[in-house]
PDB file of C-alpha atoms and ligand atoms in Angstrom:
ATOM      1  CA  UNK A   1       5.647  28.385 -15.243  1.00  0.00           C
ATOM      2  CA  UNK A   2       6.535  24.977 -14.728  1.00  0.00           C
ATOM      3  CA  UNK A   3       3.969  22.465 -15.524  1.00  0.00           C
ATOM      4  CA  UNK A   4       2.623  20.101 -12.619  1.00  0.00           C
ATOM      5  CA  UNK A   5       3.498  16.876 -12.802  1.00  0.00           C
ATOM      6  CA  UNK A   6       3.537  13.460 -10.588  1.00  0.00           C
ATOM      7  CA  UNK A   7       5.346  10.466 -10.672  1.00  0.00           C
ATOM      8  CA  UNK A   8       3.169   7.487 -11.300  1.00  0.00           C
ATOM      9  CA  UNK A   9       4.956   3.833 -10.712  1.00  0.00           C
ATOM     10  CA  UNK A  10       7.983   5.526 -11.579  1.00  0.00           C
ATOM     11  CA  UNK A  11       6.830   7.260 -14.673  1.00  0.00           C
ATOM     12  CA  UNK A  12       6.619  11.112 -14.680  1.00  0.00           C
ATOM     13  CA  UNK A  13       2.654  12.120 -15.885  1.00  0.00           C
ATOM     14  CA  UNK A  14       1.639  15.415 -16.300  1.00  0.00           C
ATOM     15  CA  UNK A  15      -1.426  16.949 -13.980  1.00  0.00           C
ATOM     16  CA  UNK A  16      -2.995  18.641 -16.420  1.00  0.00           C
ATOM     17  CA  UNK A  17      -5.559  18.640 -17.729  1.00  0.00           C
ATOM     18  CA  UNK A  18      -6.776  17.455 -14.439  1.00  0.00           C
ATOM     19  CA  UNK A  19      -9.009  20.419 -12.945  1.00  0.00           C
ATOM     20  CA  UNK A  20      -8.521  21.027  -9.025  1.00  0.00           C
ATOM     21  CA  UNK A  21     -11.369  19.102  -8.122  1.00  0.00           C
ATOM     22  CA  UNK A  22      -9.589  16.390  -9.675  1.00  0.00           C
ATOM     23  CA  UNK A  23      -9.389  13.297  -7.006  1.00  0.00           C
ATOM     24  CA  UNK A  24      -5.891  11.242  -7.415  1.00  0.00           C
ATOM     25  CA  UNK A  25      -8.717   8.345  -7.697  1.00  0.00           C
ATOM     26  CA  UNK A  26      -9.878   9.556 -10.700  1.00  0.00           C
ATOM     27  CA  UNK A  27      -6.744  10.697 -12.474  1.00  0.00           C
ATOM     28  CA  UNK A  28      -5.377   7.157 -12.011  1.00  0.00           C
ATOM     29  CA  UNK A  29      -8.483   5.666 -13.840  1.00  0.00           C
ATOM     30  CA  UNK A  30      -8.866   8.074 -16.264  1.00  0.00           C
ATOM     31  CA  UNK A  31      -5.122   6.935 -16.965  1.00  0.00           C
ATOM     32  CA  UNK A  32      -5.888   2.960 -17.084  1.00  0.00           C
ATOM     33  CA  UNK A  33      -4.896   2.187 -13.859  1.00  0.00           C
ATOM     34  CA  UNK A  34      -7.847   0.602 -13.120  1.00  0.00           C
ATOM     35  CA  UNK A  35      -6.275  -1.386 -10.200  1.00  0.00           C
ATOM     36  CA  UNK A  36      -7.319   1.508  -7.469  1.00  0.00           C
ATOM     37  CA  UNK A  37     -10.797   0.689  -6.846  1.00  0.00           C
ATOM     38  CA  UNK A  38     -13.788   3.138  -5.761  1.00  0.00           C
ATOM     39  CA  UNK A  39     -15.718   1.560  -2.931  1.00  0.00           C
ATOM     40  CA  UNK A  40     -17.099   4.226  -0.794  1.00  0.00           C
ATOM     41  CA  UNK A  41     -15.596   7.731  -2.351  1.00  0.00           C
ATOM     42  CA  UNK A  42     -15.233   9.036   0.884  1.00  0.00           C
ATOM     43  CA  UNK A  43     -12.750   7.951   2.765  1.00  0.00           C
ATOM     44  CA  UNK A  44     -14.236   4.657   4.944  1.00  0.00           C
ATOM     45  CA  UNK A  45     -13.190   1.233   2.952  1.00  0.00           C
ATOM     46  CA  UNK A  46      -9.359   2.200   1.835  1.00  0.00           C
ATOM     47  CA  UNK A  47     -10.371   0.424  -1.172  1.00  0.00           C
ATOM     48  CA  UNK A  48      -8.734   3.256  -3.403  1.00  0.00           C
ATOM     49  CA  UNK A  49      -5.173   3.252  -1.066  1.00  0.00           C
ATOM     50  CA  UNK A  50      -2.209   4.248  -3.138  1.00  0.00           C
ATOM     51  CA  UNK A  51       1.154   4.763  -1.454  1.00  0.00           C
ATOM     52  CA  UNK A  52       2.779   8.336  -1.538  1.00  0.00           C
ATOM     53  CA  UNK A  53       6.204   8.850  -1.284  1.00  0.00           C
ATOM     54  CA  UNK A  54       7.584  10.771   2.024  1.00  0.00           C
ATOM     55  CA  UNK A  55      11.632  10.920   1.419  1.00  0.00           C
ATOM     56  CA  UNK A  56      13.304  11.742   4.582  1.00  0.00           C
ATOM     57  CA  UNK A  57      16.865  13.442   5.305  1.00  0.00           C
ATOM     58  CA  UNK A  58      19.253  10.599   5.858  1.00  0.00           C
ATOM     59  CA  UNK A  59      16.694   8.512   6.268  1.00  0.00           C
ATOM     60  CA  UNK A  60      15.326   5.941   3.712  1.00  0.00           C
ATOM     61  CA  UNK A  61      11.511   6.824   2.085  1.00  0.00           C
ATOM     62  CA  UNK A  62       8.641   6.353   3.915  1.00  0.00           C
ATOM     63  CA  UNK A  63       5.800   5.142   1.881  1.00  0.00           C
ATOM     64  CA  UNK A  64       2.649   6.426   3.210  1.00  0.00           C
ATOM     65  CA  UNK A  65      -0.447   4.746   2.276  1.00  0.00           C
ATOM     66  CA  UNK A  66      -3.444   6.872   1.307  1.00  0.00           C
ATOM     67  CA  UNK A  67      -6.957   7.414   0.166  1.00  0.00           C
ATOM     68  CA  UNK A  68      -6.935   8.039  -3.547  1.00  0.00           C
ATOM     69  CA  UNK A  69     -10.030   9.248  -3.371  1.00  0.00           C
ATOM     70  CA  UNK A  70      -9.952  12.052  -0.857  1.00  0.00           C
ATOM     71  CA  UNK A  71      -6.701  13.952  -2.247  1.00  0.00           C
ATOM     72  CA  UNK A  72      -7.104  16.447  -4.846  1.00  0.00           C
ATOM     73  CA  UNK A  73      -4.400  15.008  -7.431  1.00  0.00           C
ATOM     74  CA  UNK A  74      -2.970  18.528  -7.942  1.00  0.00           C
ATOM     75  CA  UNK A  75      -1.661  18.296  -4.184  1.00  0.00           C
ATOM     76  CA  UNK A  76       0.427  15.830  -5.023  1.00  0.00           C
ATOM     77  CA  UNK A  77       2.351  17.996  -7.446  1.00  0.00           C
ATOM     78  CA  UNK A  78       5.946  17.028  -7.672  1.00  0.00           C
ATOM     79  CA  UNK A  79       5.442  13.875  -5.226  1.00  0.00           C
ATOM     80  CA  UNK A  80       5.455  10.507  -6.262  1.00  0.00           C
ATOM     81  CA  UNK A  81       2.615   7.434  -5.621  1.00  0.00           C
ATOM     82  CA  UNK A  82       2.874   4.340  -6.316  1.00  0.00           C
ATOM     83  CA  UNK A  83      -0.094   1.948  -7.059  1.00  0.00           C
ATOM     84  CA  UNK A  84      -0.666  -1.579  -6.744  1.00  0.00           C
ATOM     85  CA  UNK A  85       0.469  -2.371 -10.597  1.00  0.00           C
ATOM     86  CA  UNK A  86       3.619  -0.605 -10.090  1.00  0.00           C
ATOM     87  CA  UNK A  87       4.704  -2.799  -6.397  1.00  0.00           C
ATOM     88  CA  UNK A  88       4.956  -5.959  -8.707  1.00  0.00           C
ATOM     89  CA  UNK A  89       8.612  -5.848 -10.646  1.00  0.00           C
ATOM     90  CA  UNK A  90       7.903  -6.055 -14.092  1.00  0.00           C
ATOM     91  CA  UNK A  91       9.440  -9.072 -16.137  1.00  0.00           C
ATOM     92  CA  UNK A  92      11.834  -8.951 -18.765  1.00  0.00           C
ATOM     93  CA  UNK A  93      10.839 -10.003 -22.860  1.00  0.00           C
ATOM     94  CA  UNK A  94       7.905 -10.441 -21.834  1.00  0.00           C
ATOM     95  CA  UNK A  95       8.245 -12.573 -18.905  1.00  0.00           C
ATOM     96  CA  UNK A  96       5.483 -12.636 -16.540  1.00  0.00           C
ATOM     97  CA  UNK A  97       6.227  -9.716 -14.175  1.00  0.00           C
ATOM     98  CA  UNK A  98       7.388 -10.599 -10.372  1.00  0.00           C
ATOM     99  CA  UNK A  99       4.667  -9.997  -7.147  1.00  0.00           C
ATOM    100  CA  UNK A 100       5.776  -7.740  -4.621  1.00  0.00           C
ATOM    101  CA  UNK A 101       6.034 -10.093  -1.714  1.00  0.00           C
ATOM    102  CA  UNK A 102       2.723  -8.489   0.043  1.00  0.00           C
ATOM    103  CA  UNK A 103       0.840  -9.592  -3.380  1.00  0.00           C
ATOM    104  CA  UNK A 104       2.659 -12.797  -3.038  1.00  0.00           C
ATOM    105  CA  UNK A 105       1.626 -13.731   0.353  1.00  0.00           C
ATOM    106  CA  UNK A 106      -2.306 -12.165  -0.559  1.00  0.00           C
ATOM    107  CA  UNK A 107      -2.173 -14.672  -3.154  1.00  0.00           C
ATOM    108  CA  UNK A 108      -0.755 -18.029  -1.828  1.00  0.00           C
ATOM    109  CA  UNK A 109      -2.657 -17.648   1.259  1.00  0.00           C
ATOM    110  CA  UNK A 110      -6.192 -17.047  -0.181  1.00  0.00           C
ATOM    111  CA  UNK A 111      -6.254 -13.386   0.722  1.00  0.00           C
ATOM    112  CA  UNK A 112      -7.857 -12.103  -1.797  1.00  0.00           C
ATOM    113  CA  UNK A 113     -11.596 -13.288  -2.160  1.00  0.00           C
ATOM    114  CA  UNK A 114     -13.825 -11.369  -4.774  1.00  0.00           C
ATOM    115  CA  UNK A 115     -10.656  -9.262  -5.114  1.00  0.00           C
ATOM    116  CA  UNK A 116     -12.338  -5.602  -5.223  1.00  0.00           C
ATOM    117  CA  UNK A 117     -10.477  -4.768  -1.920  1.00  0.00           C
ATOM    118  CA  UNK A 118      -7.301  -6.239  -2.632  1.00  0.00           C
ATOM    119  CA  UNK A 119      -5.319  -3.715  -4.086  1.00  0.00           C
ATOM    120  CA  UNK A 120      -6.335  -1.345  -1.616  1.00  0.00           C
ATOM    121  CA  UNK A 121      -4.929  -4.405   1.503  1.00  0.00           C
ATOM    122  CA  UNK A 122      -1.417  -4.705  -0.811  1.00  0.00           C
ATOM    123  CA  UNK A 123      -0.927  -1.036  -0.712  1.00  0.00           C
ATOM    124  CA  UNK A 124      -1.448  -0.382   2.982  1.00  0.00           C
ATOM    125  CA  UNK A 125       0.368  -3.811   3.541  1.00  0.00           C
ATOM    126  CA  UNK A 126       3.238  -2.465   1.244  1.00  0.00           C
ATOM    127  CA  UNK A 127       3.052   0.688   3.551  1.00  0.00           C
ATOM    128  CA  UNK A 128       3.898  -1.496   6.768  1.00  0.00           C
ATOM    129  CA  UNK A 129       6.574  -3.489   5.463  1.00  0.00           C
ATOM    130  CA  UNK A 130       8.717  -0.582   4.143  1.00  0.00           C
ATOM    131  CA  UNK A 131       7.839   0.827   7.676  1.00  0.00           C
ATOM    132  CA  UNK A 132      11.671   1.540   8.524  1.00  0.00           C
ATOM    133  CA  UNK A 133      11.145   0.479  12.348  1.00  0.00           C
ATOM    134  CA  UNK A 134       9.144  -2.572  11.134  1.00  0.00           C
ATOM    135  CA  UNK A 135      12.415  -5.476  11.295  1.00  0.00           C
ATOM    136  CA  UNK A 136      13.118  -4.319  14.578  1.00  0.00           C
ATOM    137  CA  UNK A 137      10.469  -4.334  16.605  1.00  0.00           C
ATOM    138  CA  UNK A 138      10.227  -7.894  14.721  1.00  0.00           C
ATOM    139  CA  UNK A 139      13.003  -9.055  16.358  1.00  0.00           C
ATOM    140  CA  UNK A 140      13.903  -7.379  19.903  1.00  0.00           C
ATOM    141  CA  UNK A 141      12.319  -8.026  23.069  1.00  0.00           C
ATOM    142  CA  UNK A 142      11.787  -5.843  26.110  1.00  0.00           C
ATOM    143  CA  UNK A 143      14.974  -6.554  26.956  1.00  0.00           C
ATOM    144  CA  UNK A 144      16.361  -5.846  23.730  1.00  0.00           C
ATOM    145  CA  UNK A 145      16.860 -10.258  23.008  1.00  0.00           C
ATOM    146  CA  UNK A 146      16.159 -11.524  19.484  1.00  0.00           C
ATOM    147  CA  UNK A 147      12.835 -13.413  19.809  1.00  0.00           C
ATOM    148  CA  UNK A 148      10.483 -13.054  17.181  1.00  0.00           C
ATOM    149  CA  UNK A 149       8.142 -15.551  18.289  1.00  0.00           C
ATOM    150  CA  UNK A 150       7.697 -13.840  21.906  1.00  0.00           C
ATOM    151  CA  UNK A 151       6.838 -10.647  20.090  1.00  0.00           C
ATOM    152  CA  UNK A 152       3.505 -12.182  18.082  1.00  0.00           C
ATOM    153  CA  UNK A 153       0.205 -11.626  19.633  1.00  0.00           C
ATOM    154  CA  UNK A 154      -3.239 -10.951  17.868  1.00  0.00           C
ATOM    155  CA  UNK A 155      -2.493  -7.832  16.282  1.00  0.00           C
ATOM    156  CA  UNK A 156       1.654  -7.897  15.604  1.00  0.00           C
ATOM    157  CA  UNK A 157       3.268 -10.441  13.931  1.00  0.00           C
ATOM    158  CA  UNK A 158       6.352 -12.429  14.583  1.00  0.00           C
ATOM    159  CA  UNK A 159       7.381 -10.086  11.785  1.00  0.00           C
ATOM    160  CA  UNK A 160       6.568  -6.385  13.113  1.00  0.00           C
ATOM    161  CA  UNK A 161       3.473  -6.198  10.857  1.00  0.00           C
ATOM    162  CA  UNK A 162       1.340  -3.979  13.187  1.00  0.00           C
ATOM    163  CA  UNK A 163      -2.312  -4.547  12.200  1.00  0.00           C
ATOM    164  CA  UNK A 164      -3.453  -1.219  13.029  1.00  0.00           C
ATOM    165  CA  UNK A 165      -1.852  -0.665   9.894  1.00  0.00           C
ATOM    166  CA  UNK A 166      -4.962  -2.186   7.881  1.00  0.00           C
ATOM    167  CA  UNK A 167      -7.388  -0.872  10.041  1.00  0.00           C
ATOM    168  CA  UNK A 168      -8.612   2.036   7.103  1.00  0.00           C
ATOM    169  CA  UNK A 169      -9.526  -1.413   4.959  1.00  0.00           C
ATOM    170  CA  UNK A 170     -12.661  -3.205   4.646  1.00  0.00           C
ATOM    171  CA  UNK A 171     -13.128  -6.376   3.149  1.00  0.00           C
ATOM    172  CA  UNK A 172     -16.788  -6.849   1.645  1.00  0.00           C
ATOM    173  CA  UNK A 173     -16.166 -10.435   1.515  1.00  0.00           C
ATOM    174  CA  UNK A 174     -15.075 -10.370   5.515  1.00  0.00           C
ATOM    175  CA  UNK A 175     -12.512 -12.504   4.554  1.00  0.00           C
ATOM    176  CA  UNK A 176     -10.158 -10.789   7.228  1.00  0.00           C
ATOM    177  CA  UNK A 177      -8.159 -14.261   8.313  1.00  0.00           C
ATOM    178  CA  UNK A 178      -6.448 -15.191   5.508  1.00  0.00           C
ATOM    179  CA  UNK A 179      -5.355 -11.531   5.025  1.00  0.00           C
ATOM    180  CA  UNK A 180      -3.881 -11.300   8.350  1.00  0.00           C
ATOM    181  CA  UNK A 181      -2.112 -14.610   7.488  1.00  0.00           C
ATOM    182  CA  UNK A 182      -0.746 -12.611   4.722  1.00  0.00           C
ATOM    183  CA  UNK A 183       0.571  -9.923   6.538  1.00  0.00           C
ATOM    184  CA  UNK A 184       2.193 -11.690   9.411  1.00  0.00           C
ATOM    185  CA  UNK A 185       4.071 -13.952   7.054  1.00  0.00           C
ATOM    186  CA  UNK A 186       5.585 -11.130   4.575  1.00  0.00           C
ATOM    187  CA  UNK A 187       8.983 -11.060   4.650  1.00  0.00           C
ATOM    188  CA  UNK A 188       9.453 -13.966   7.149  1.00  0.00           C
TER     189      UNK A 188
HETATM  190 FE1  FES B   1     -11.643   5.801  -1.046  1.00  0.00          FE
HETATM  191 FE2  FES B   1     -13.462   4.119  -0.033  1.00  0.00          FE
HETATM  192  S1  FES B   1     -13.131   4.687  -2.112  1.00  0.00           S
HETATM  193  S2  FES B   1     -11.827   5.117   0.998  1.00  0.00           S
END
């Protein structure tokens, strides 16, 4: 029998000895990756999202954000997740490592206030800008014109960031502005 194993930030981890109750919240923390935070425990605040990997068939990876602490980890056997210390790039001799341009934009606009819900926002964020479709719906019109600007209102951004894409997040601190900011200026 082979054993069950996931791939965490790139690194293959065993399951075991994780029992089936096991939540993917708590095998990450039992593991040190203490980034994944437990708000509610039951789904409502997002403040545990990881992203899961969902290759597709000639098609590139879609990286679906989730709520660590709802999914038995042994589901996940065979997949791969990736949490918010493995989006940043990490640096070489012991060079500081590089932000993943969601955690980039979270931190040079002010995004990130007491900071407990932050990992969860740069995961679901992280989610929405590998969205595939994301670019072009960024930069086509109705009428199929390149205007970015036209294609902003309150909840897309000039940049295809679709807000509904944070709505599983809470903030505590309701610091929701400076977040959006964020989002709508990733990869601008
Ligand atoms: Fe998982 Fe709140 S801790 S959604």
């Amino acid at each position: 029998m082979v054993a069950a194993r996931i791939t965490v930030n790139g690194k293959e981890t065993p399951i075991s000895p994780a029992t089936p109750h096991t939540t993917v919240l708590d095998f990450l923390r039992d593991r040190g990756l203490t980034g994944t935070k437990e708000g509610c425990a039951e789904g409502e605040c997002g403040a545990c999202s990881v992203l899961v990997a969902r290759p597709g068939v000639n098609k590139p990876t879609d990286w679906v954000a989730v709520n660590a602490c709802l999914v038995p980890v042994a589901a996940l056997d065979g997949q791969e997740i990736v949490t918010s210390e493995g989006l940043a790039t990490p640096g070489a001799d012991g060079t500081p490592p590089t932000l993943h341009p969601v955690q980039e934009e979270m931190a040079v606009r002010g995004g990130s206030q007491c900071g407990y819900c932050t990992p969860g926002f740069v995961c679901s964020m992280a989610s929405e800008y590998y969205r595939p479709d994301r670019c072009a719906s960024a930069h086509a019109d109705a009428n199929g014109h390149a205007d970015a600007e036209a294609h902003g209102d309150a909840e897309h951004g000039p940049n295809g960031f679709d807000l509904h894409s944070l709505s599983g997040n809470l903030c505590r601190c309701t610091g929701y502005r400076p977040i959006r900011d964020a989002a709508f200026a990733v990869g601008e």
